[in-house]
Short mmCIF file of C-alpha atoms and ligand atoms in Angstrom, two decimals:
data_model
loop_
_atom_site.label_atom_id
_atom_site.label_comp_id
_atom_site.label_asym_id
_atom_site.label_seq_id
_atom_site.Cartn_x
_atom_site.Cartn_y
_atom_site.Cartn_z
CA UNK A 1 -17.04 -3.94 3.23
CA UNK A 2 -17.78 -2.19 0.10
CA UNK A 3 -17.32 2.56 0.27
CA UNK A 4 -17.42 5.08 -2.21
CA UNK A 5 -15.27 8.42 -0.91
CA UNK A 6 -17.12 11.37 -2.42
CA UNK A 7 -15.92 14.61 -2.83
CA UNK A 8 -14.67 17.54 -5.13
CA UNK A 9 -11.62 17.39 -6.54
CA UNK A 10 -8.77 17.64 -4.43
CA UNK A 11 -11.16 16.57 -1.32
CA UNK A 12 -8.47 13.79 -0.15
CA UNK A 13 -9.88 10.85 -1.93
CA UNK A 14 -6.79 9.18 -3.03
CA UNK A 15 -4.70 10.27 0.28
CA UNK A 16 -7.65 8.63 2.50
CA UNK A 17 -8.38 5.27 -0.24
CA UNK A 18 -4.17 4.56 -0.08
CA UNK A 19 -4.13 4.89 3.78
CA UNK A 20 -7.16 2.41 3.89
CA UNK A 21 -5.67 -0.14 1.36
CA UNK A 22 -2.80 0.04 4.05
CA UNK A 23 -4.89 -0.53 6.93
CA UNK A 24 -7.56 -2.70 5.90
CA UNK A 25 -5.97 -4.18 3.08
CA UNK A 26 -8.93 -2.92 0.79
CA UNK A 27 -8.86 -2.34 -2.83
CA UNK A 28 -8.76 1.08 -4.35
CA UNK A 29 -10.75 1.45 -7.45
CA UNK A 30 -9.71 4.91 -8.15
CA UNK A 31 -11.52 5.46 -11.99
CA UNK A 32 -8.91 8.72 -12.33
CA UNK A 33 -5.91 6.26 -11.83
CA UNK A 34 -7.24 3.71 -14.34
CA UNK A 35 -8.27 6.13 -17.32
CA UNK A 36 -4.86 8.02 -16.62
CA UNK A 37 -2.96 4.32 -16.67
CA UNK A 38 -4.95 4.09 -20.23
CA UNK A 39 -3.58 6.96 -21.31
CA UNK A 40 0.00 6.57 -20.47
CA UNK A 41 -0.17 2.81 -22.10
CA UNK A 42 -1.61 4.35 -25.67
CA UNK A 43 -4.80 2.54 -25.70
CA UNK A 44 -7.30 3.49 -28.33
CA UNK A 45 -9.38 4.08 -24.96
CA UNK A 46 -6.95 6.34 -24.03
CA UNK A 47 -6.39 8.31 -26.87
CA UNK A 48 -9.86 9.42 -26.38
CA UNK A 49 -9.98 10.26 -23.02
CA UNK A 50 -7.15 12.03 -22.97
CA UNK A 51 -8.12 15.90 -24.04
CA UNK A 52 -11.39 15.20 -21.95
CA UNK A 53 -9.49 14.99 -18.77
CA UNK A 54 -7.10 17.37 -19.50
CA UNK A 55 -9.92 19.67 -19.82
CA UNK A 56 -11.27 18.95 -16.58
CA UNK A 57 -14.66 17.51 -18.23
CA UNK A 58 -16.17 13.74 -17.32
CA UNK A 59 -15.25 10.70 -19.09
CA UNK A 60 -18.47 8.80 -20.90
CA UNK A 61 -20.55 6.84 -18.00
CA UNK A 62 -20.11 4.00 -20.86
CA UNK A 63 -15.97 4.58 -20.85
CA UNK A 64 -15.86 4.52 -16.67
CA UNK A 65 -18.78 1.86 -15.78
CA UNK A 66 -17.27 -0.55 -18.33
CA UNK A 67 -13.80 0.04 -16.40
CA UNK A 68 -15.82 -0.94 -12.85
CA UNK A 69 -17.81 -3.56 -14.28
CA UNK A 70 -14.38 -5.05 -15.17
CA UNK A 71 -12.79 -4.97 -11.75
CA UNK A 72 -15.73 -6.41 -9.75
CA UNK A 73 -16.63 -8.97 -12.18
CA UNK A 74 -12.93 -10.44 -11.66
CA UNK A 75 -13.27 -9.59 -7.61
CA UNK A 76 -16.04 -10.61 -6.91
CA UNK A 77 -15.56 -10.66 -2.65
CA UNK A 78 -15.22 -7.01 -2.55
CA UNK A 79 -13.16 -4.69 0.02
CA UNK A 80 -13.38 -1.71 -2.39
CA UNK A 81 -12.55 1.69 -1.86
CA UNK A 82 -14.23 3.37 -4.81
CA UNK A 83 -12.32 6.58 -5.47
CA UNK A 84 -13.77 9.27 -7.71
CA UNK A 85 -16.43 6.85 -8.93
CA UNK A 86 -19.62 6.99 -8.98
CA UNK A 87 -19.77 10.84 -10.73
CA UNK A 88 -23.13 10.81 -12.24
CA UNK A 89 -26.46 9.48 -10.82
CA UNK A 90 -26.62 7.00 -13.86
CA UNK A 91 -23.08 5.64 -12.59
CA UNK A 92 -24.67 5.47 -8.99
CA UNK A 93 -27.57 3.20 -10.45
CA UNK A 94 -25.13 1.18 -12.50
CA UNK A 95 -22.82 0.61 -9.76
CA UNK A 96 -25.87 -0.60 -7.23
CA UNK A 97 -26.60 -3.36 -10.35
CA UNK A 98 -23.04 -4.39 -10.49
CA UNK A 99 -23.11 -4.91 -6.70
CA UNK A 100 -26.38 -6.89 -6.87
CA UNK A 101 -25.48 -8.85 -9.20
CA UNK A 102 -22.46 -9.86 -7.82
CA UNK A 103 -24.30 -10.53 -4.07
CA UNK A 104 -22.65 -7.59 -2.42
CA UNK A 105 -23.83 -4.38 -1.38
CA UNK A 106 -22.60 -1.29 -0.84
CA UNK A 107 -22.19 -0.24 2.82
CA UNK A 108 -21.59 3.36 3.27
CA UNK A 109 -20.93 6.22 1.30
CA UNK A 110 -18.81 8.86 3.06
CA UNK A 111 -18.71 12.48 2.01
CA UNK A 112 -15.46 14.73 2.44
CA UNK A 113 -16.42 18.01 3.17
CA UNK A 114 -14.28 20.79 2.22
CA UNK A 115 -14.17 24.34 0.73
CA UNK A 116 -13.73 25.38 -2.69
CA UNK A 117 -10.55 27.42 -1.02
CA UNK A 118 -8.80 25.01 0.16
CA UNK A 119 -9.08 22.79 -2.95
CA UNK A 120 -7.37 25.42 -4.85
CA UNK A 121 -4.99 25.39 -2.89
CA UNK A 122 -4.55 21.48 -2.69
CA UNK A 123 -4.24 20.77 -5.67
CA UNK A 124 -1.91 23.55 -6.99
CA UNK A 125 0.47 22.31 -3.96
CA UNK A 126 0.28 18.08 -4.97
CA UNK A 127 2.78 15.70 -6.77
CA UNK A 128 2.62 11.90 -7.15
CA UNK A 129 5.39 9.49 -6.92
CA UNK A 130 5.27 8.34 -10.91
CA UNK A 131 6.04 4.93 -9.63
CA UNK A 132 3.35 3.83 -6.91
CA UNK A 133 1.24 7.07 -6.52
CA UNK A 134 2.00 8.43 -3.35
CA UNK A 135 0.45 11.37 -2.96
CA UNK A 136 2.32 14.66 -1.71
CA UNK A 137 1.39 18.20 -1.25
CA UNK A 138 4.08 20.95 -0.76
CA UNK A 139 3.41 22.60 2.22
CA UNK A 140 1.00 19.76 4.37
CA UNK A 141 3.33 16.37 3.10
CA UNK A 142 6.31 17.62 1.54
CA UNK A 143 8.50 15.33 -0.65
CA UNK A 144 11.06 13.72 1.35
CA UNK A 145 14.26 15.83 1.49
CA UNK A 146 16.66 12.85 0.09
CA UNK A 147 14.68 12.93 -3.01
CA UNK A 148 13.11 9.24 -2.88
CA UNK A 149 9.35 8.30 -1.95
CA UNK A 150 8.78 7.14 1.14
CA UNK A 151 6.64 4.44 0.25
CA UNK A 152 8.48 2.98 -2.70
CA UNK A 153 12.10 4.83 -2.59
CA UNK A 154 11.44 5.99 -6.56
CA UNK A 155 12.38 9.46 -7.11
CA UNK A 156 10.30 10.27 -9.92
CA UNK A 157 7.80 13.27 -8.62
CA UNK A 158 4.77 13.89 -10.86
CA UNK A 159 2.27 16.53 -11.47
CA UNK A 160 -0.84 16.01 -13.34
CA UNK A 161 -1.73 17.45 -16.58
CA UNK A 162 -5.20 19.04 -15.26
CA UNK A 163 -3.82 20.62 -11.97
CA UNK A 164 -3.73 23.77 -13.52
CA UNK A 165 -5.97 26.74 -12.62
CA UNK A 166 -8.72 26.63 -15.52
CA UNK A 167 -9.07 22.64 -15.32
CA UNK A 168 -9.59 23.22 -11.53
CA UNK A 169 -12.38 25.30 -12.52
CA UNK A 170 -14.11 22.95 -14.62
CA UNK A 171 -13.55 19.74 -12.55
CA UNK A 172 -15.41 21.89 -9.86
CA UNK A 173 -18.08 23.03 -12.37
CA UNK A 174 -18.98 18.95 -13.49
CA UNK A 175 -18.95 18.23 -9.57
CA UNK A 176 -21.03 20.47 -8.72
CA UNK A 177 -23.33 19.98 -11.47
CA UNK A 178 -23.38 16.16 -12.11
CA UNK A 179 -21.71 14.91 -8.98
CA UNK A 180 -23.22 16.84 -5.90
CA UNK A 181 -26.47 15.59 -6.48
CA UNK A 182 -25.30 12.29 -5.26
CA UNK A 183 -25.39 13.34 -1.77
CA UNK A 184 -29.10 13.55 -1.68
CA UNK A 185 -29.25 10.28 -3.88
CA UNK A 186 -27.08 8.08 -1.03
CA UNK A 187 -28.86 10.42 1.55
CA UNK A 188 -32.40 9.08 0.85
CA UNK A 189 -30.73 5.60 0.98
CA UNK A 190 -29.63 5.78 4.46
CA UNK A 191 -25.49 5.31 2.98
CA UNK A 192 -24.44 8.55 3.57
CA UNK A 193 -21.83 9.89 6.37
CA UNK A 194 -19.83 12.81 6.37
CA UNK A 195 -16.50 13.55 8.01
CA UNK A 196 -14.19 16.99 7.87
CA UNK A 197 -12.44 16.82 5.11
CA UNK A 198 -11.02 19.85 6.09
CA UNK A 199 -9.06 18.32 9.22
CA UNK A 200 -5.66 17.42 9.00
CA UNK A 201 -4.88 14.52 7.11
CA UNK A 202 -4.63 11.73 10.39
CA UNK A 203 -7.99 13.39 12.12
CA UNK A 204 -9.47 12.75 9.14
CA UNK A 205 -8.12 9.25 8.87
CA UNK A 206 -9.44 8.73 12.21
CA UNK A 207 -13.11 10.58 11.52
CA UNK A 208 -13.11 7.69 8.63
CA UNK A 209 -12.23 4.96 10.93
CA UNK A 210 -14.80 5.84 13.47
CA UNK A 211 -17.20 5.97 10.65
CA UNK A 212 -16.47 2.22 9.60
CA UNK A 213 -16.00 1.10 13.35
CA UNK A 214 -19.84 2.03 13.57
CA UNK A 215 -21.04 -0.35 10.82
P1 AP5 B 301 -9.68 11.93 -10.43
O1 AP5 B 301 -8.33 11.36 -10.57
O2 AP5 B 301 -10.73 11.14 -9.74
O3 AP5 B 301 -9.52 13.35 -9.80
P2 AP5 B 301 -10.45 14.22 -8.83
O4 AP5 B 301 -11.78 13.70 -8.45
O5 AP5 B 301 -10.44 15.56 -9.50
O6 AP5 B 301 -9.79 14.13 -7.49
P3 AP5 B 301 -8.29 14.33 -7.20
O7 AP5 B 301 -7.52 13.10 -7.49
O8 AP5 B 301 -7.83 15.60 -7.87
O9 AP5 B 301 -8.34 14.64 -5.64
P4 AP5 B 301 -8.46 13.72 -4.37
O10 AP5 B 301 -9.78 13.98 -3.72
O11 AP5 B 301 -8.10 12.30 -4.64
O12 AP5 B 301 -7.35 14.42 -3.47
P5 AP5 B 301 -5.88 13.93 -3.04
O13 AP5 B 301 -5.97 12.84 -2.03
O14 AP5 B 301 -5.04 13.70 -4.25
O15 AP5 B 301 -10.29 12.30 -11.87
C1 AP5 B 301 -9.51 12.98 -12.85
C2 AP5 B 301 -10.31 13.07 -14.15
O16 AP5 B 301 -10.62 11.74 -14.65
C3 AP5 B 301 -11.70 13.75 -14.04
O17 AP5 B 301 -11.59 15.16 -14.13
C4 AP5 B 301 -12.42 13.12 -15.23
O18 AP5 B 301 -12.02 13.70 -16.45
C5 AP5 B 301 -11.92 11.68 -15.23
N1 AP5 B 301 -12.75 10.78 -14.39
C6 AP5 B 301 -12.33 10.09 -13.28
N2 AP5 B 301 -13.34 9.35 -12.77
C7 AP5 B 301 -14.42 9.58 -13.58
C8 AP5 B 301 -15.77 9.12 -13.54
N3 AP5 B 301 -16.21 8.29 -12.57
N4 AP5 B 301 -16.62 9.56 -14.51
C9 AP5 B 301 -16.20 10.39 -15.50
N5 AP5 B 301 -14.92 10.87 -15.58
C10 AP5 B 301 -14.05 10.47 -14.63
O19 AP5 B 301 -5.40 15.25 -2.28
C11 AP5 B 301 -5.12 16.45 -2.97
C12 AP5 B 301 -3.90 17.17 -2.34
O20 AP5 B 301 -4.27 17.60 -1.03
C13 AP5 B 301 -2.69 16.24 -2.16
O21 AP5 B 301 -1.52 16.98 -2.41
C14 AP5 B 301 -2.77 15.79 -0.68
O22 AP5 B 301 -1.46 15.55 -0.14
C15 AP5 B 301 -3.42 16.99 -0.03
N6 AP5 B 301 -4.30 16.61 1.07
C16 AP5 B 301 -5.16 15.54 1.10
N7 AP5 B 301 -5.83 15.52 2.27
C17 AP5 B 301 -5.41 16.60 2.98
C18 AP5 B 301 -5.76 17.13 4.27
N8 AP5 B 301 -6.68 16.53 5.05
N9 AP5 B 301 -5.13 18.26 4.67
C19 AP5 B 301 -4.21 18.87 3.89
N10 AP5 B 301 -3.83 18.41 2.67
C20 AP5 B 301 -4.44 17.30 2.21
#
């Protein structure tokens, strides 16, 4: 089974993808995590992505498809969780080719919907473990109180460089202008569902669940 979560920043992508790798023992091709991995390792690719996304602006489609194409050339069976990918409706078209022409398809596409509130108020609140990107928020999953991750026992707490007010404010701005209109793309497919992404984090685990059940 091949998904795409979709939704603004801050929507619960990476807190829903990890808790289906877990469950389903799917693959999480979060395009964030890999250009921020590229960054931290110095790449030339890197280099130059690095003041986009600290601005809060989108990568190249060229930069992030080539980083897709990549993972399901070498896997090609599938199980992925695409996280934060597609953004733009010529990423949409290039992942549908990739899938082709690999002989899978893409099976549903489900929207988290949530309001522009709340993501401020996510995202000012999260920290990842540095080691295996656990993903905490101060007030709804606070950091465990003896200091070490729950998942991996590191104690190495991280925020990211664009959680700040003003890169908030873009990030929104390039969803809502090159990302919403992805709904009505997977809409007029028939792929999309939508669950409350406003819920607390295990109703909407379960909302997901039902929503893959069904398939
Ligand atoms: P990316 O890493 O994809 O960031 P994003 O889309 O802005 O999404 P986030 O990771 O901020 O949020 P999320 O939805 O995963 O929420 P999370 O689960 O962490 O992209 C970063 C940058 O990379 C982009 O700005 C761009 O520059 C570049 N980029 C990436 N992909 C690209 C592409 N395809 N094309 C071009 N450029 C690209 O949750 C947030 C917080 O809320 C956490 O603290 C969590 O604990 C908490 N939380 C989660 N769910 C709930 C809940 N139900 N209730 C209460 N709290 C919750």
């Amino acid at each position: 089974m091949n998904i795409i979560l979709l939704g603004p920043p801050g929507a619960g992508k990476g807190t829903q993808a990890r808790h289906l790798v877990e469950t389903r023992g799917m693959t999480q091709l979060s395009t964030g995590d890999m250009l921020r991995e590229a960054k931290s390792s110095g790449t030339e690719m890197g280099n130059i992505v690095a003041d986009v996304m600290a601005r809060g602006d989108l990568v190249t489609d060229e930069i992030v498809i080539g980083l897709i194409r990549e993972k399901i050339e070498s896997n090609t069976q599938g199980g992925f969780i695409f996280d934060g990918f597609p953004r733009t409706l010529a990423q949409a078209d290039a992942l549908s080719d990739l899938l082709n022409q690999t002989g899978q398809t893409l099976d549903v596409v489900v929207e988290m919907q949530v309001d522009d509130e709340a993501l401020v108020a996510r995202i000012a609140g999260r920290s990842t473990c540095g080691s295996c990107g656990e993903v905490y928020h101060d007030v709804t999953r606070p950091q465990p109180e003896n200091g070490a991750c729950e998942t991996c026992g590191a104690s190495d707490f991280q925020r990211r460089a664009d959680d700040n007010e003003e890169s908030l404010k873009n990030r929104l701005m390039e969803y809502y202008k090159k990302t919403s209109p992805l709904l009505g793309y997977y809409f007029a497919k028939n792929q999309l569902q939508s669950v409350n992404g406003l819920a607390d984090i295990d109703a909407v685990q379960t909302e997901i669940a039902a929503v893959l059940d069904a398939l």
